[in-house]
CSV table of C-alpha atoms in Angstrom, one decimal:
chain,number,residue,atom,x,y,z
P,1,MET,CA,1.1,-75.9,32.6
P,2,ASP,CA,1.6,-76.8,29.1
P,3,VAL,CA,5.3,-77.0,28.0
P,4,ALA,CA,6.7,-76.6,24.4
P,5,VAL,CA,10.1,-77.6,23.3
P,6,VAL,CA,11.8,-75.7,20.4
P,7,THR,CA,15.1,-77.0,18.9
P,8,GLY,CA,17.5,-74.7,17.1
P,9,ALA,CA,16.1,-71.8,19.1
P,10,ALA,CA,19.2,-69.8,19.9
P,11,ARG,CA,18.3,-67.6,17.0
P,12,GLY,CA,16.2,-67.2,13.7
P,13,PHE,CA,12.9,-69.1,13.3
P,14,GLY,CA,13.3,-71.1,16.4
P,15,LEU,CA,13.8,-68.0,18.6
P,16,GLU,CA,10.8,-66.3,17.1
P,17,ILE,CA,8.6,-69.3,17.4
P,18,ALA,CA,9.6,-69.7,21.0
P,19,ARG,CA,8.8,-66.1,21.7
P,20,ARG,CA,5.3,-66.5,20.3
P,21,LEU,CA,4.8,-69.7,22.3
P,22,ARG,CA,5.7,-67.8,25.5
P,23,GLY,CA,3.1,-65.2,24.3
P,24,ARG,CA,0.6,-67.9,24.3
P,25,GLY,CA,1.4,-69.0,27.8
P,26,TYR,CA,3.6,-72.0,27.3
P,27,GLN,CA,6.6,-72.8,29.4
P,28,VAL,CA,9.2,-73.1,26.8
P,29,VAL,CA,12.5,-75.1,26.6
P,30,LEU,CA,14.8,-73.8,23.8
P,31,THR,CA,17.5,-76.0,22.8
P,32,ASP,CA,20.7,-75.3,20.4
P,33,VAL,CA,24.2,-76.6,20.1
P,34,ASP,CA,25.8,-73.7,21.6
P,35,ASP,CA,25.6,-71.6,24.9
P,36,ALA,CA,23.9,-68.8,23.1
P,37,VAL,CA,20.7,-70.6,23.8
P,38,GLY,CA,20.9,-69.6,27.5
P,39,ASP,CA,20.8,-66.0,26.8
P,40,ALA,CA,18.1,-66.4,24.2
P,41,ALA,CA,15.9,-68.4,26.7
P,42,ALA,CA,16.6,-65.8,29.4
P,43,GLY,CA,15.5,-63.0,27.1
P,44,ILE,CA,11.9,-64.5,26.6
P,45,GLY,CA,11.6,-66.2,30.0
P,46,GLY,CA,12.1,-69.6,28.8
P,47,HIS,CA,14.5,-72.5,29.8
P,48,GLY,CA,17.8,-73.0,27.9
P,49,LEU,CA,19.4,-76.5,27.2
P,50,VAL,CA,22.5,-77.1,25.2
P,51,ALA,CA,21.7,-80.2,23.1
P,52,ASP,CA,22.7,-81.6,19.7
P,53,VAL,CA,19.7,-82.8,17.7
P,54,ARG,CA,21.7,-85.5,16.1
P,55,ASP,CA,22.0,-87.4,19.5
P,56,PRO,CA,18.8,-89.3,20.5
P,57,ALA,CA,19.9,-89.1,24.2
P,58,ALA,CA,20.0,-85.4,24.1
P,59,HIS,CA,16.1,-85.3,22.9
P,60,ARG,CA,15.4,-87.7,25.7
P,61,ALA,CA,17.1,-85.4,28.1
P,62,THR,CA,15.2,-82.5,26.7
P,63,ALA,CA,11.8,-84.2,27.2
P,64,ALA,CA,12.7,-85.1,30.7
P,65,ARG,CA,13.4,-81.5,31.6
P,66,ALA,CA,10.2,-80.5,29.8
P,67,THR,CA,8.1,-82.9,31.7
P,68,ASP,CA,9.6,-81.6,35.0
P,69,LEU,CA,8.2,-78.3,34.1
P,70,GLY,CA,4.7,-79.4,33.4
P,71,ARG,CA,2.6,-81.3,30.5
P,72,LEU,CA,4.6,-81.6,27.3
P,73,ALA,CA,2.1,-80.4,24.7
P,74,LEU,CA,4.2,-79.3,21.7
P,75,TRP,CA,7.5,-80.2,20.2
P,76,VAL,CA,9.0,-78.1,17.5
P,77,ASN,CA,11.7,-79.7,15.4
P,78,ASN,CA,13.2,-76.4,13.9
P,79,ALA,CA,17.0,-77.0,14.1
P,80,GLY,CA,18.6,-77.2,10.6
P,81,VAL,CA,21.7,-76.4,8.5
P,82,LEU,CA,22.1,-75.1,5.0
P,83,ALA,CA,24.6,-75.7,2.3
P,84,THR,CA,24.7,-74.6,-1.2
P,85,GLY,CA,26.5,-75.7,-4.2
P,86,ALA,CA,26.6,-78.9,-6.4
P,87,ALA,CA,26.2,-82.3,-4.6
P,88,TRP,CA,29.4,-83.6,-5.8
P,89,GLU,CA,31.3,-80.7,-4.3
P,90,HIS,CA,30.3,-81.2,-0.8
P,91,ASP,CA,32.9,-83.2,1.3
P,92,ASP,CA,31.8,-86.3,3.2
P,93,ASP,CA,31.5,-84.4,6.6
P,94,ALA,CA,29.2,-81.7,5.1
P,95,VAL,CA,26.9,-84.4,3.6
P,96,ARG,CA,26.7,-86.3,6.8
P,97,ARG,CA,26.0,-83.1,8.8
P,98,LEU,CA,23.2,-82.1,6.5
P,99,VAL,CA,21.4,-85.4,6.6
P,100,GLU,CA,22.0,-85.8,10.4
P,101,VAL,CA,21.0,-82.5,11.5
P,102,ASN,CA,18.0,-81.9,9.1
P,103,VAL,CA,16.7,-85.4,8.8
P,104,LEU,CA,17.8,-87.5,11.8
P,105,GLY,CA,17.3,-84.5,14.0
P,106,VAL,CA,13.7,-84.4,13.1
P,107,VAL,CA,13.1,-88.2,13.2
P,108,HIS,CA,14.9,-88.6,16.7
P,109,GLY,CA,12.9,-85.5,18.0
P,110,SER,CA,9.6,-86.8,16.7
P,111,ARG,CA,10.1,-90.2,18.2
P,112,VAL,CA,10.8,-88.9,21.7
P,113,ALA,CA,8.1,-86.3,21.4
P,114,VAL,CA,5.5,-89.0,20.5
P,115,GLU,CA,6.6,-91.3,23.2
P,116,ALA,CA,6.4,-88.4,25.7
P,117,MET,CA,2.9,-87.1,24.6
P,118,ARG,CA,1.2,-90.3,23.5
P,119,GLY,CA,-0.7,-90.8,26.6
P,120,HIS,CA,-2.2,-87.3,26.9
P,121,GLY,CA,-2.0,-86.0,23.2
P,122,GLY,CA,-0.1,-83.1,21.8
P,123,THR,CA,1.4,-81.7,18.6
P,124,VAL,CA,4.6,-82.0,16.7
P,125,LEU,CA,5.5,-79.1,14.4
P,126,ASN,CA,8.3,-79.7,12.0
P,127,VAL,CA,10.1,-76.9,10.0
P,128,SER,CA,10.8,-78.0,6.6
P,129,SER,CA,11.4,-75.6,3.6
P,130,MET,CA,9.8,-74.4,0.3
P,131,SER,CA,12.7,-76.4,-1.3
P,132,ALA,CA,11.0,-79.5,-0.3
P,133,LEU,CA,8.3,-78.9,-2.8
P,134,GLY,CA,10.1,-79.0,-6.1
P,135,PRO,CA,13.6,-79.1,-7.9
P,136,VAL,CA,16.2,-76.7,-6.6
P,137,PRO,CA,19.5,-76.8,-8.5
P,138,GLY,CA,22.2,-75.2,-6.3
P,139,LEU,CA,20.5,-76.6,-3.1
P,140,ALA,CA,19.9,-80.2,-4.2
P,141,LEU,CA,21.2,-82.0,-1.1
P,142,TYR,CA,19.6,-79.4,1.3
P,143,ALA,CA,16.3,-79.7,-0.7
P,144,ALA,CA,16.5,-83.5,-0.3
P,145,THR,CA,16.7,-83.3,3.3
P,146,LYS,CA,13.8,-81.0,3.7
P,147,ALA,CA,11.7,-83.2,1.3
P,148,ALA,CA,12.6,-86.0,3.7
P,149,VAL,CA,11.2,-83.9,6.6
P,150,LEU,CA,7.9,-83.3,4.9
P,151,ASN,CA,7.2,-86.9,3.8
P,152,PHE,CA,8.3,-88.2,7.2
P,153,GLY,CA,5.9,-85.8,8.9
P,154,LEU,CA,3.1,-86.9,6.8
P,155,GLY,CA,3.7,-90.5,6.9
P,156,LEU,CA,4.2,-90.4,10.7
P,157,GLN,CA,0.8,-88.6,11.0
P,158,GLY,CA,-0.8,-91.5,9.1
P,159,ASP,CA,0.8,-94.1,11.6
P,160,LEU,CA,-0.3,-92.1,14.5
P,161,ARG,CA,-4.1,-92.0,13.1
P,162,ARG,CA,-4.1,-95.8,12.5
P,163,ALA,CA,-2.6,-96.4,15.9
P,164,GLY,CA,-5.1,-94.1,17.7
P,165,VAL,CA,-2.4,-92.0,19.1
P,166,PRO,CA,-3.7,-88.4,19.8
P,167,VAL,CA,-0.7,-86.5,18.4
P,168,ARG,CA,-0.7,-84.3,15.5
P,169,VAL,CA,2.2,-83.8,13.1
P,170,LEU,CA,2.3,-80.4,11.3
P,171,THR,CA,5.0,-79.2,8.8
P,172,CYS,CA,5.7,-75.7,7.9
P,173,CYS,CA,7.5,-75.0,4.5
P,174,PRO,CA,8.8,-71.5,4.5
P,175,ASP,CA,10.7,-69.8,1.4
P,176,ALA,CA,14.0,-68.2,2.1
P,177,ALA,CA,14.3,-65.8,5.1
P,178,ASP,CA,16.5,-63.1,6.2
P,179,THR,CA,18.3,-65.3,8.9
P,180,ASP,CA,21.9,-65.8,9.7
P,181,MET,CA,21.8,-69.1,8.0
P,182,VAL,CA,21.0,-67.5,4.6
P,183,ARG,CA,23.2,-64.5,5.0
P,184,GLU,CA,26.1,-67.0,5.5
P,185,VAL,CA,25.7,-68.7,2.1
P,186,ARG,CA,25.0,-65.3,0.2
P,187,PRO,CA,28.6,-65.0,-1.0
P,188,ASP,CA,28.0,-68.3,-2.9
P,189,PRO,CA,26.4,-67.9,-6.4
P,190,ALA,CA,24.9,-71.4,-6.0
P,191,SER,CA,22.5,-69.5,-3.4
P,192,ALA,CA,21.1,-67.3,-6.1
P,193,VAL,CA,17.7,-69.1,-6.1
P,194,LEU,CA,17.1,-68.1,-2.4
P,195,PHE,CA,17.1,-64.4,-3.4
P,196,SER,CA,14.4,-64.9,-6.4
P,197,ALA,CA,11.1,-64.1,-4.7
P,198,PRO,CA,9.8,-60.9,-6.2
P,199,ARG,CA,9.2,-59.4,-2.7
P,200,GLY,CA,12.4,-60.3,-1.3
P,201,LEU,CA,13.4,-62.5,1.7
P,202,LEU,CA,10.7,-63.3,4.4
P,203,THR,CA,11.5,-62.2,7.9
P,204,ALA,CA,11.9,-64.7,10.7
P,205,ALA,CA,9.1,-63.2,12.4
P,206,GLU,CA,6.8,-63.7,9.4
P,207,VAL,CA,7.7,-67.4,9.3
P,208,ALA,CA,7.1,-67.7,13.0
P,209,ASP,CA,3.7,-66.1,12.9
P,210,ARG,CA,2.6,-68.6,10.3
P,211,ALA,CA,4.2,-71.6,11.7
P,212,VAL,CA,2.6,-71.0,15.2
P,213,GLY,CA,-0.6,-70.1,13.5
P,214,MET,CA,-0.9,-73.7,12.4
P,215,LEU,CA,-1.7,-74.7,15.9
P,216,ASP,CA,-5.1,-73.0,15.5
P,217,GLY,CA,-6.3,-74.9,12.2
P,218,ARG,CA,-6.5,-78.3,10.7
P,219,ARG,CA,-3.9,-78.0,7.9
P,220,LEU,CA,-1.1,-80.6,8.2
P,221,VAL,CA,1.2,-78.7,5.7
P,222,ARG,CA,1.5,-75.0,5.2
P,223,ALA,CA,3.9,-73.2,2.7
P,224,VAL,CA,4.9,-69.6,3.1
P,225,PRO,CA,4.0,-67.9,0.8
P,226,ALA,CA,1.4,-70.1,-0.9
P,227,TYR,CA,2.0,-68.7,-4.5
P,228,ARG,CA,5.6,-69.8,-4.4
P,229,ALA,CA,4.6,-73.1,-3.2
P,230,ALA,CA,2.2,-73.4,-6.2
P,231,MET,CA,5.2,-72.6,-8.4
P,232,ALA,CA,7.3,-75.2,-6.9
P,233,ARG,CA,4.8,-78.0,-7.0
P,234,ALA,CA,4.1,-77.2,-10.7
P,235,GLY,CA,7.9,-77.5,-11.3
P,236,ALA,CA,8.0,-81.0,-9.6
P,237,ALA,CA,4.8,-82.0,-11.6
P,238,VAL,CA,6.6,-81.3,-15.0
P,239,PRO,CA,10.3,-81.5,-14.0
P,240,THR,CA,11.7,-80.7,-17.6
P,241,ILE,CA,9.7,-77.4,-17.5
P,242,GLY,CA,10.3,-76.9,-13.9
P,243,LEU,CA,14.2,-77.0,-14.3
P,244,ARG,CA,13.9,-74.5,-17.0
P,245,ALA,CA,11.8,-72.1,-14.8
P,246,ILE,CA,14.3,-72.5,-12.0
P,247,GLU,CA,16.9,-71.4,-14.0
P,248,VAL,CA,15.1,-68.2,-14.8
P,249,LEU,CA,14.4,-67.7,-11.1
P,250,ARG,CA,18.1,-68.3,-10.5
P,251,ARG,CA,19.1,-65.4,-12.9
P,252,LEU,CA,16.7,-63.1,-11.2
P,253,GLY,CA,18.0,-64.1,-7.8
P,254,GLU,CA,21.6,-63.7,-8.9
P,255,GLN,CA,20.9,-60.0,-9.6
P,256,ARG,CA,19.4,-59.5,-6.1
P,257,ARG,CA,22.2,-61.6,-4.4
P,258,SER,CA,25.0,-59.8,-6.0
P,259,GLY,CA,23.4,-56.3,-6.1
P,260,GLY,CA,23.0,-55.5,-2.6
């Protein structure tokens, strides 16, 4: 039986992705840093493990558990943390946590996944962010970590192809969604851009549908929604104009953030 690993799966995107993978017939190993992952796993008929993605040994233990259950076919690097505000305002521990969870967690997970799947093939699915695609004042440090996830995944895919290793690396870049992580930063005015989409925040279910749907196609990167990605990429191509446009979006987002 095919087995999938989903990190950061006690709630939010991770739990919804795991739920959909169970629906597709995978045995699913859910990991997270707190005991809530056990209840989350039980609720969908999966297997829960407490694991810190910053620790390479935790990934190896997760892979060993997965291979005990069957053929490890999919590894989803979803775990992440969010911090808002100017980069110089974050303390050293906050900076280290963002980089270690968001970047090293994906790097360590991907390395372990490739090693476990290289003999029979499989897929690594990384959850990045719309913020990876262009400048995002107020989320500069977070956006930098998510840009690293995107570029690491694409570079890794190139290395795998060159080496003839039958593992695909996919990256999903969702816009802001109505999750605990976003709700926690809502009181901070620096989070305003997260609320700037005309249709409002995405749901975790919408993001999970699009992320899991990537397994059926050939695209290496999918942004959700596509029109916001086009805006972000345009801003990155012409940064002077992009930063001005982001300021307009920030003002729109502030009205929504503070208004309800």
